[in-house]
Amino acid sequence: ESEALPFIASKVSQYSCQRKTTLNNCNKKFTDAFEIMAENYEFKENEIFSLEFLRAASVLKFLPFPVIRMKDIQGLPCMGDRVKDVIEEIIEEGESSRAKEVLNDERYKSFKQFTSVFGVGVKTSEKWYRMGLRTLEEVKADKTLKLSKMQKAGFLYYEDLVSCVSKAEADAVSLIVRNTVCTFLPDALVTITGGFRRGKKTGHDIDFLITNPGPREDDELLQKGLLLYCDVIESTFLKEQIPSRKVDAMDNFQKCFAILKLCQPGVDNSSYNTSKNTDMAEVKDWKAIRVDLVITPFEQYAYALLGWTGSRQFGRDLRRYANHEKKMILDNHALYDREKRIFLKAGSEEEIFAHLGLDYVEPWERNA
Ligand code: DGT
Ligand code: MG
């Protein structure tokens, strides 16, 4: 089926949930620069400027053609002056001096390294930077630092965790998770969410959603022998809780930010063993992989699936759209109609889009 409608810039919605964004990005040159700018603002905790660049990146990811002159962005939403300046530079110079400046900035470089460690966010990076620390080597050498359990695991498995997770690895882990969950709950539904559900070929982690139709017996589900590290967060969801209006609020499901040991017999792992003991013939035949396990009550499954499939920007815009255009509040648990003061039930993602008066957007079209 071909939907070759003429492209009209002024008809492009400011909300990515009203756009279909696949992984074919013709404007990577621009969106990469925007994402660097956004990340730098995030490190400075300037959410407004960060979101401005993330929204602009999302619009250009949706454009069906590459931008080659300023006229190409005329009429498009989310193109503020700061954004336009970067676009103009890239059109004229082939690259953005502003983005390049950020990449060479000492603070940005340190934060980029620090936050690449599992368990280290902007707050911890800020603390380390203020202490005068600049590199991960310096952090590791500082014996006065009190690292959390999560951060210790992050350093221990660092090399494995910074290397991307492949689709093949995601499939292998998926099998393990399914089999393990199945021994506890034979009827449970296990779904891969996150980037892999949107069709991405690599990811920084693997996200799973687990639900069990029928009575709740999932309390012991997350205690398994195969986890190298597991930080279990108990469910804090209260029945009939009004959804959170914060666009980046975390949900209250029982979840587990885990590191899984994926055994890969026969796989060449020589690159993992370049350190001291190469002569010991002790070949590491496994890889540490970041896995998020989220357990949801069956009634909330569709909402959890929509929220955890992302992208992050798509989710933000769904919630912003619900709030500003429909007077509803959406989160990963429920949809609440503020005017009618009722919760809208949904058994599928399609029903949630319908409640919001939106055309359905397939997971692979949510790469906003
Ligand atoms: P990846 O793993 O880097 O390839 O990309 P994604 O899209 O799988 O991102 P990931 O794993 O960080 O998160 C999966 C989805 O879960 C994401 O698209 C939105 C949701 N999510 C994750 N963390 C948060 C959070 O802190 N707040 C909110 N609201 N949603 C989150
Ligand atoms: Mg992910």
Tab-separated table of C-alpha atoms and ligand atoms in Angstrom:
chain	number	residue	atom	x	y	z
A	1	GLU	CA	0.000	0.000	0.000
A	2	SER	CA	1.442	3.413	-0.847
A	3	GLU	CA	0.575	6.534	1.102
A	4	ALA	CA	2.504	8.930	-1.148
A	5	LEU	CA	0.813	12.085	0.045
A	6	PRO	CA	2.514	15.379	-0.796
A	7	PHE	CA	4.613	16.587	2.109
A	8	ILE	CA	3.235	19.715	3.775
A	9	ALA	CA	5.503	21.138	6.481
A	10	SER	CA	2.761	23.124	8.202
A	11	LYS	CA	0.707	19.930	8.629
A	12	VAL	CA	3.445	18.231	10.649
A	13	SER	CA	2.239	17.831	14.234
A	14	GLN	CA	4.364	19.134	17.079
A	15	TYR	CA	3.610	15.816	18.852
A	16	SER	CA	5.658	12.789	17.755
A	17	CYS	CA	2.702	10.542	18.689
A	18	GLN	CA	0.936	12.027	15.649
A	19	ARG	CA	3.851	11.221	13.384
A	20	LYS	CA	5.224	7.932	12.095
A	21	THR	CA	8.957	7.799	12.650
A	22	THR	CA	10.860	4.770	11.388
A	23	LEU	CA	14.566	4.077	11.803
A	24	ASN	CA	15.302	5.551	8.323
A	25	ASN	CA	16.726	8.875	9.342
A	26	CYS	CA	17.795	11.034	6.359
A	27	ASN	CA	18.991	13.817	8.652
A	28	LYS	CA	21.441	12.023	10.936
A	29	LYS	CA	24.026	14.772	10.446
A	30	PHE	CA	21.606	17.207	12.106
A	31	THR	CA	20.022	14.913	14.672
A	32	ASP	CA	23.412	13.700	15.964
A	33	ALA	CA	24.426	17.319	16.586
A	34	PHE	CA	21.070	18.048	18.286
A	35	GLU	CA	21.463	15.018	20.535
A	36	ILE	CA	24.923	16.164	21.622
A	37	MET	CA	23.520	19.626	22.410
A	38	ALA	CA	20.587	18.054	24.297
A	39	GLU	CA	22.834	15.777	26.309
A	40	ASN	CA	25.070	18.680	27.306
A	41	TYR	CA	22.017	20.601	28.542
A	42	GLU	CA	20.866	17.480	30.397
A	43	PHE	CA	24.258	17.360	32.126
A	44	LYS	CA	23.657	20.961	33.131
A	45	GLU	CA	20.142	20.038	34.279
A	46	ASN	CA	18.643	22.504	31.807
A	47	GLU	CA	15.572	20.463	30.895
A	48	ILE	CA	13.938	23.175	28.753
A	49	PHE	CA	16.870	23.561	26.340
A	50	SER	CA	17.501	19.815	26.334
A	51	LEU	CA	13.895	19.069	25.353
A	52	GLU	CA	14.002	21.787	22.695
A	53	PHE	CA	16.833	19.969	20.889
A	54	LEU	CA	15.293	16.516	21.441
A	55	ARG	CA	11.984	17.670	19.939
A	56	ALA	CA	13.763	19.191	16.955
A	57	ALA	CA	15.769	15.980	16.451
A	58	SER	CA	12.555	14.021	16.535
A	59	VAL	CA	10.954	16.235	13.830
A	60	LEU	CA	13.977	15.857	11.524
A	61	LYS	CA	14.002	12.069	12.059
A	62	PHE	CA	10.474	12.064	10.689
A	63	LEU	CA	11.256	14.190	7.587
A	64	PRO	CA	11.110	12.014	4.449
A	65	PHE	CA	13.947	13.955	2.797
A	66	PRO	CA	17.358	15.319	3.799
A	67	VAL	CA	17.502	19.011	4.681
A	68	ILE	CA	19.843	20.832	2.299
A	69	ARG	CA	18.770	24.462	2.602
A	70	MET	CA	17.022	26.552	5.260
A	71	LYS	CA	13.884	26.634	3.108
A	72	ASP	CA	13.459	22.892	3.745
A	73	ILE	CA	12.580	23.455	7.405
A	74	GLN	CA	10.164	26.330	6.779
A	75	GLY	CA	6.835	25.764	8.533
A	76	LEU	CA	8.056	22.799	10.578
A	77	PRO	CA	7.247	22.729	14.319
A	78	CYS	CA	9.901	22.836	17.059
A	79	MET	CA	12.431	24.876	15.053
A	80	GLY	CA	13.487	27.549	17.536
A	81	ASP	CA	16.355	29.996	17.030
A	82	ARG	CA	18.924	27.877	18.872
A	83	VAL	CA	17.986	24.916	16.693
A	84	LYS	CA	18.008	26.949	13.477
A	85	ASP	CA	21.507	28.259	14.258
A	86	VAL	CA	22.839	24.712	14.409
A	87	ILE	CA	21.045	23.719	11.205
A	88	GLU	CA	22.386	26.763	9.371
A	89	GLU	CA	25.955	25.993	10.437
A	90	ILE	CA	25.706	22.381	9.318
A	91	ILE	CA	24.248	23.404	5.957
A	92	GLU	CA	27.019	25.945	5.429
A	93	GLU	CA	30.040	24.305	7.069
A	94	GLY	CA	29.127	20.626	6.984
A	95	GLU	CA	29.360	20.490	10.781
A	96	SER	CA	28.301	22.429	13.840
A	97	SER	CA	30.950	24.389	15.731
A	98	ARG	CA	28.609	24.430	18.747
A	99	ALA	CA	28.312	20.655	18.863
A	100	LYS	CA	32.067	20.371	18.313
A	101	GLU	CA	32.683	22.758	21.186
A	102	VAL	CA	30.543	20.558	23.423
A	103	LEU	CA	32.459	17.420	22.386
A	104	ASN	CA	35.709	19.152	23.390
A	105	ASP	CA	34.326	20.567	26.619
A	106	GLU	CA	36.050	19.177	29.694
A	107	ARG	CA	32.892	18.984	31.778
A	108	TYR	CA	30.914	17.262	28.997
A	109	LYS	CA	33.713	14.752	28.390
A	110	SER	CA	33.880	13.840	32.085
A	111	PHE	CA	30.094	13.549	32.461
A	112	LYS	CA	29.953	11.398	29.320
A	113	GLN	CA	32.485	8.985	30.844
A	114	PHE	CA	30.923	8.985	34.303
A	115	THR	CA	27.363	8.375	33.099
A	116	SER	CA	28.545	5.483	30.915
A	117	VAL	CA	28.861	3.498	34.163
A	118	PHE	CA	25.742	1.571	35.212
A	119	GLY	CA	24.340	3.274	38.321
A	120	VAL	CA	25.953	6.654	37.681
A	121	GLY	CA	23.672	9.525	36.697
A	122	VAL	CA	23.976	13.278	36.426
A	123	LYS	CA	23.865	13.802	40.208
A	124	THR	CA	26.793	11.473	40.943
A	125	SER	CA	28.758	12.861	37.978
A	126	GLU	CA	28.260	16.367	39.331
A	127	LYS	CA	29.602	15.290	42.718
A	128	TRP	CA	32.672	13.612	41.232
A	129	TYR	CA	33.350	16.550	38.924
A	130	ARG	CA	33.159	18.987	41.841
A	131	MET	CA	35.690	16.830	43.704
A	132	GLY	CA	38.077	17.481	40.828
A	133	LEU	CA	37.733	14.033	39.257
A	134	ARG	CA	37.819	14.026	35.432
A	135	THR	CA	38.260	10.458	34.175
A	136	LEU	CA	37.062	6.974	35.138
A	137	GLU	CA	40.667	6.065	35.945
A	138	GLU	CA	40.718	8.854	38.525
A	139	VAL	CA	37.398	7.685	39.958
A	140	LYS	CA	38.644	4.107	40.241
A	141	ALA	CA	41.893	5.275	41.877
A	142	ASP	CA	40.081	7.349	44.507
A	143	LYS	CA	39.727	4.962	47.425
A	144	THR	CA	37.807	7.470	49.544
A	145	LEU	CA	34.738	7.271	47.281
A	146	LYS	CA	31.816	5.252	48.555
A	147	LEU	CA	30.348	3.482	45.534
A	148	SER	CA	26.851	2.031	45.595
A	149	LYS	CA	26.297	-1.671	44.994
A	150	MET	CA	24.988	-0.796	41.534
A	151	GLN	CA	28.042	1.328	40.664
A	152	LYS	CA	30.435	-1.395	41.870
A	153	ALA	CA	28.738	-3.823	39.487
A	154	GLY	CA	28.912	-1.139	36.798
A	155	PHE	CA	32.703	-0.901	37.126
A	156	LEU	CA	33.169	-4.673	37.468
A	157	TYR	CA	31.413	-5.429	34.159
A	158	TYR	CA	32.198	-2.100	32.479
A	159	GLU	CA	33.779	-3.367	29.236
A	160	ASP	CA	30.921	-5.763	28.519
A	161	LEU	CA	28.230	-3.241	29.388
A	162	VAL	CA	29.539	-0.406	27.179
A	163	SER	CA	29.641	-2.711	24.175
A	164	CYS	CA	26.216	-2.775	22.558
A	165	VAL	CA	23.742	-5.610	22.884
A	166	SER	CA	23.037	-7.240	19.506
A	167	LYS	CA	19.699	-8.581	18.302
A	168	ALA	CA	21.157	-12.124	18.468
A	169	GLU	CA	22.125	-11.574	22.105
A	170	ALA	CA	18.675	-10.156	22.830
A	171	ASP	CA	17.087	-13.278	21.338
A	172	ALA	CA	19.357	-15.555	23.379
A	173	VAL	CA	18.577	-13.677	26.607
A	174	SER	CA	14.895	-13.674	25.718
A	175	LEU	CA	14.928	-17.479	25.600
A	176	ILE	CA	16.591	-17.683	29.017
A	177	VAL	CA	14.172	-15.199	30.582
A	178	ARG	CA	11.150	-16.964	29.076
A	179	ASN	CA	12.285	-20.383	30.271
A	180	THR	CA	13.082	-19.129	33.739
A	181	VAL	CA	9.833	-17.198	34.139
A	182	CYS	CA	7.957	-20.211	32.816
A	183	THR	CA	9.220	-22.476	35.615
A	184	PHE	CA	7.692	-20.073	38.134
A	185	LEU	CA	4.608	-18.994	36.210
A	186	PRO	CA	3.665	-21.309	33.344
A	187	ASP	CA	1.004	-18.939	31.974
A	188	ALA	CA	3.057	-15.751	32.165
A	189	LEU	CA	3.424	-13.501	29.138
A	190	VAL	CA	6.980	-12.286	28.478
A	191	THR	CA	7.446	-9.477	25.952
A	192	ILE	CA	10.579	-7.678	24.767
A	193	THR	CA	9.950	-3.937	24.898
A	194	GLY	CA	12.285	-0.939	24.475
A	195	GLY	CA	14.347	-0.385	21.350
A	196	PHE	CA	14.296	-4.017	20.219
A	197	ARG	CA	10.494	-3.952	19.972
A	198	ARG	CA	10.838	-0.837	17.782
A	199	GLY	CA	13.038	-2.813	15.391
A	200	LYS	CA	16.445	-1.570	16.511
A	201	LYS	CA	19.348	-3.919	15.716
A	202	THR	CA	21.366	-2.939	18.814
A	203	GLY	CA	20.632	-1.552	22.254
A	204	HIS	CA	22.260	-0.582	25.523
A	205	ASP	CA	20.097	-3.050	27.412
A	206	ILE	CA	17.215	-5.481	26.924
A	207	ASP	CA	13.841	-4.532	28.371
A	208	PHE	CA	11.277	-7.167	29.330
A	209	LEU	CA	7.707	-6.864	30.449
A	210	ILE	CA	6.252	-9.760	32.381
A	211	THR	CA	2.617	-10.249	33.278
A	212	ASN	CA	0.610	-13.144	34.592
A	213	PRO	CA	-3.074	-13.504	33.738
A	214	GLY	CA	-5.110	-14.611	36.714
A	215	PRO	CA	-4.149	-14.463	40.390
A	216	ARG	CA	-1.009	-12.606	41.421
A	217	GLU	CA	1.742	-15.036	42.325
A	218	ASP	CA	4.704	-13.160	40.946
A	219	ASP	CA	6.326	-12.027	44.196
A	220	GLU	CA	9.277	-14.427	44.055
A	221	LEU	CA	9.748	-14.193	40.320
A	222	LEU	CA	12.810	-12.009	40.419
A	223	GLN	CA	14.927	-14.260	42.637
A	224	LYS	CA	16.828	-16.317	40.127
A	225	GLY	CA	20.262	-17.944	40.101
A	226	LEU	CA	21.348	-16.565	36.742
A	227	LEU	CA	21.623	-12.898	37.704
A	228	LEU	CA	25.076	-11.407	38.282
A	229	TYR	CA	23.567	-8.313	39.780
A	230	CYS	CA	19.999	-7.526	40.642
A	231	ASP	CA	18.541	-4.467	42.233
A	232	VAL	CA	14.927	-5.326	42.935
A	233	ILE	CA	12.599	-2.401	43.413
A	234	GLU	CA	9.330	-3.389	45.014
A	235	SER	CA	6.080	-2.194	43.523
A	236	THR	CA	4.942	1.087	45.017
A	237	PHE	CA	1.793	1.356	42.974
A	238	LEU	CA	-1.358	2.107	44.919
A	239	LYS	CA	-4.682	0.938	43.610
A	240	GLU	CA	-6.660	3.696	41.820
A	241	GLN	CA	-3.700	6.049	41.959
A	242	ILE	CA	-4.121	9.100	39.696
A	243	PRO	CA	-1.415	8.975	37.006
A	244	SER	CA	1.595	11.208	37.395
A	245	ARG	CA	1.584	14.287	35.183
A	246	LYS	CA	5.370	14.567	35.085
A	247	VAL	CA	6.473	13.669	31.553
A	248	ASP	CA	9.577	11.842	32.756
A	249	ALA	CA	8.227	10.256	35.895
A	250	MET	CA	9.313	6.699	36.594
A	251	ASP	CA	6.580	4.136	37.137
A	252	ASN	CA	5.802	2.159	40.270
A	253	PHE	CA	5.991	-1.403	38.954
A	254	GLN	CA	8.059	-4.030	40.627
A	255	LYS	CA	11.162	-3.994	38.509
A	256	CYS	CA	14.661	-5.252	38.445
A	257	PHE	CA	17.634	-3.512	36.895
A	258	ALA	CA	19.771	-6.566	36.411
A	259	ILE	CA	23.012	-7.727	34.873
A	260	LEU	CA	22.666	-11.118	33.310
A	261	LYS	CA	25.452	-13.576	32.585
A	262	LEU	CA	24.994	-14.697	29.005
A	263	CYS	CA	27.098	-17.769	28.279
A	264	GLN	CA	28.378	-17.821	24.713
A	265	PRO	CA	30.251	-21.095	24.214
A	266	GLY	CA	32.312	-21.159	21.041
A	267	VAL	CA	32.151	-17.419	20.609
A	268	ASP	CA	35.491	-15.686	20.149
A	269	ASN	CA	35.882	-13.620	23.251
A	270	SER	CA	39.581	-12.895	22.870
A	271	SER	CA	38.889	-9.172	22.934
A	272	TYR	CA	37.619	-9.491	26.514
A	273	ASN	CA	40.839	-11.129	27.657
A	274	THR	CA	43.511	-8.744	26.507
A	275	SER	CA	44.469	-7.960	30.114
A	276	LYS	CA	47.061	-9.571	32.417
A	277	ASN	CA	46.253	-13.243	32.384
A	278	THR	CA	46.284	-14.178	28.703
A	279	ASP	CA	48.817	-16.892	29.465
A	280	MET	CA	46.447	-18.493	31.943
A	281	ALA	CA	44.323	-19.856	29.051
A	282	GLU	CA	41.315	-18.797	31.061
A	283	VAL	CA	38.939	-17.873	28.252
A	284	LYS	CA	35.924	-15.857	29.263
A	285	ASP	CA	33.019	-17.472	27.485
A	286	TRP	CA	30.290	-15.186	28.737
A	287	LYS	CA	29.164	-11.581	28.451
A	288	ALA	CA	27.516	-9.370	31.054
A	289	ILE	CA	24.302	-7.865	29.704
A	290	ARG	CA	22.032	-5.205	31.172
A	291	VAL	CA	18.465	-6.410	31.478
A	292	ASP	CA	15.429	-4.555	32.805
A	293	LEU	CA	12.656	-6.816	34.067
A	294	VAL	CA	9.341	-5.139	34.748
A	295	ILE	CA	6.443	-7.009	36.324
A	296	THR	CA	2.976	-5.639	35.696
A	297	PRO	CA	-0.493	-6.609	36.879
A	298	PHE	CA	-2.464	-7.972	33.929
A	299	GLU	CA	-4.971	-5.048	33.860
A	300	GLN	CA	-2.133	-2.557	33.389
A	301	TYR	CA	-0.242	-4.575	30.788
A	302	ALA	CA	-1.237	-2.457	27.745
A	303	TYR	CA	-0.220	0.780	29.481
A	304	ALA	CA	3.070	-0.695	30.639
A	305	LEU	CA	3.769	-2.028	27.133
A	306	LEU	CA	3.125	1.366	25.546
A	307	GLY	CA	5.302	3.131	28.101
A	308	TRP	CA	8.217	0.695	28.004
A	309	THR	CA	8.302	0.394	24.219
A	310	GLY	CA	9.291	4.067	23.933
A	311	SER	CA	10.959	5.789	22.346
A	312	ARG	CA	11.557	8.082	25.272
A	313	GLN	CA	10.511	11.065	23.114
A	314	PHE	CA	7.429	9.251	21.801
A	315	GLY	CA	6.350	8.567	25.398
A	316	ARG	CA	6.946	12.159	26.467
A	317	ASP	CA	4.812	13.432	23.596
A	318	LEU	CA	2.024	10.921	24.265
A	319	ARG	CA	1.762	12.181	27.833
A	320	ARG	CA	2.037	15.820	26.791
A	321	TYR	CA	-0.630	15.276	24.124
A	322	ALA	CA	-2.970	13.517	26.567
A	323	ASN	CA	-2.552	16.300	29.101
A	324	HIS	CA	-2.774	19.359	26.847
A	325	GLU	CA	-5.063	18.191	24.053
A	326	LYS	CA	-7.365	15.721	25.845
A	327	LYS	CA	-7.347	16.768	29.512
A	328	MET	CA	-6.262	13.260	30.384
A	329	ILE	CA	-3.322	11.982	32.357
A	330	LEU	CA	-1.362	9.066	30.955
A	331	ASP	CA	1.382	7.093	32.655
A	332	ASN	CA	2.724	3.531	32.497
A	333	HIS	CA	-0.161	2.268	34.662
A	334	ALA	CA	-3.327	3.962	33.476
A	335	LEU	CA	-5.153	6.712	31.617
A	336	TYR	CA	-7.279	9.089	33.684
A	337	ASP	CA	-9.912	11.415	32.240
A	338	ARG	CA	-9.698	14.583	34.337
A	339	GLU	CA	-13.081	15.925	33.241
A	340	LYS	CA	-15.093	12.732	33.606
A	341	ARG	CA	-12.955	11.684	36.582
A	342	ILE	CA	-12.722	8.103	35.414
A	343	PHE	CA	-10.013	5.622	34.554
A	344	LEU	CA	-10.111	4.381	30.963
A	345	LYS	CA	-9.451	0.669	30.766
A	346	ALA	CA	-7.479	-0.829	27.883
A	347	GLY	CA	-6.552	-4.369	26.946
A	348	SER	CA	-4.298	-3.393	24.044
A	349	GLU	CA	-2.189	-0.507	22.814
A	350	GLU	CA	-4.713	0.060	20.009
A	351	GLU	CA	-7.390	0.809	22.620
A	352	ILE	CA	-5.162	3.379	24.327
A	353	PHE	CA	-4.570	5.249	21.056
A	354	ALA	CA	-8.345	5.114	20.457
A	355	HIS	CA	-9.072	6.557	23.939
A	356	LEU	CA	-6.731	9.418	23.050
A	357	GLY	CA	-8.326	9.943	19.639
A	358	LEU	CA	-5.032	9.123	17.931
A	359	ASP	CA	-4.345	6.980	14.864
A	360	TYR	CA	-2.550	3.810	15.869
A	361	VAL	CA	1.224	3.996	15.510
A	362	GLU	CA	3.064	0.673	15.119
A	363	PRO	CA	6.063	0.035	17.430
A	364	TRP	CA	8.562	0.395	14.536
A	365	GLU	CA	7.010	3.807	13.751
A	366	ARG	CA	7.690	5.069	17.291
A	367	ASN	CA	11.384	5.796	16.748
A	368	ALA	CA	10.822	9.471	17.448
B	1	DGT	P1	18.318	1.447	24.204
B	1	DGT	O1	18.093	0.462	25.289
B	1	DGT	O2	19.316	2.487	24.568
B	1	DGT	O3	18.634	0.806	22.904
B	1	DGT	O4	16.960	2.255	23.916
B	1	DGT	P2	15.533	2.067	24.574
B	1	DGT	O5	14.563	2.842	23.780
B	1	DGT	O6	15.254	0.615	24.797
B	1	DGT	O7	15.648	2.838	25.943
B	1	DGT	P3	15.666	2.304	27.455
B	1	DGT	O8	16.102	0.892	27.532
B	1	DGT	O9	16.437	3.299	28.269
B	1	DGT	O10	14.171	2.440	27.939
B	1	DGT	C1	13.115	1.749	27.309
B	1	DGT	C2	11.871	2.538	27.433
B	1	DGT	O11	11.443	2.558	28.778
B	1	DGT	C3	12.056	3.991	27.053
B	1	DGT	O12	11.841	4.172	25.678
B	1	DGT	C4	11.076	4.695	27.923
B	1	DGT	C5	11.006	3.825	29.155
B	1	DGT	N1	11.857	4.360	30.227
B	1	DGT	C6	13.073	3.932	30.610
B	1	DGT	N2	13.547	4.631	31.618
B	1	DGT	C7	12.609	5.553	31.896
B	1	DGT	C8	12.511	6.618	32.837
B	1	DGT	O13	13.403	6.876	33.650
B	1	DGT	N3	11.365	7.354	32.796
B	1	DGT	C9	10.375	7.078	31.901
B	1	DGT	N4	9.269	7.809	31.881
B	1	DGT	N5	10.445	6.121	31.017
B	1	DGT	C10	11.542	5.380	31.008
B	2	MG	MG	16.426	-0.586	26.098
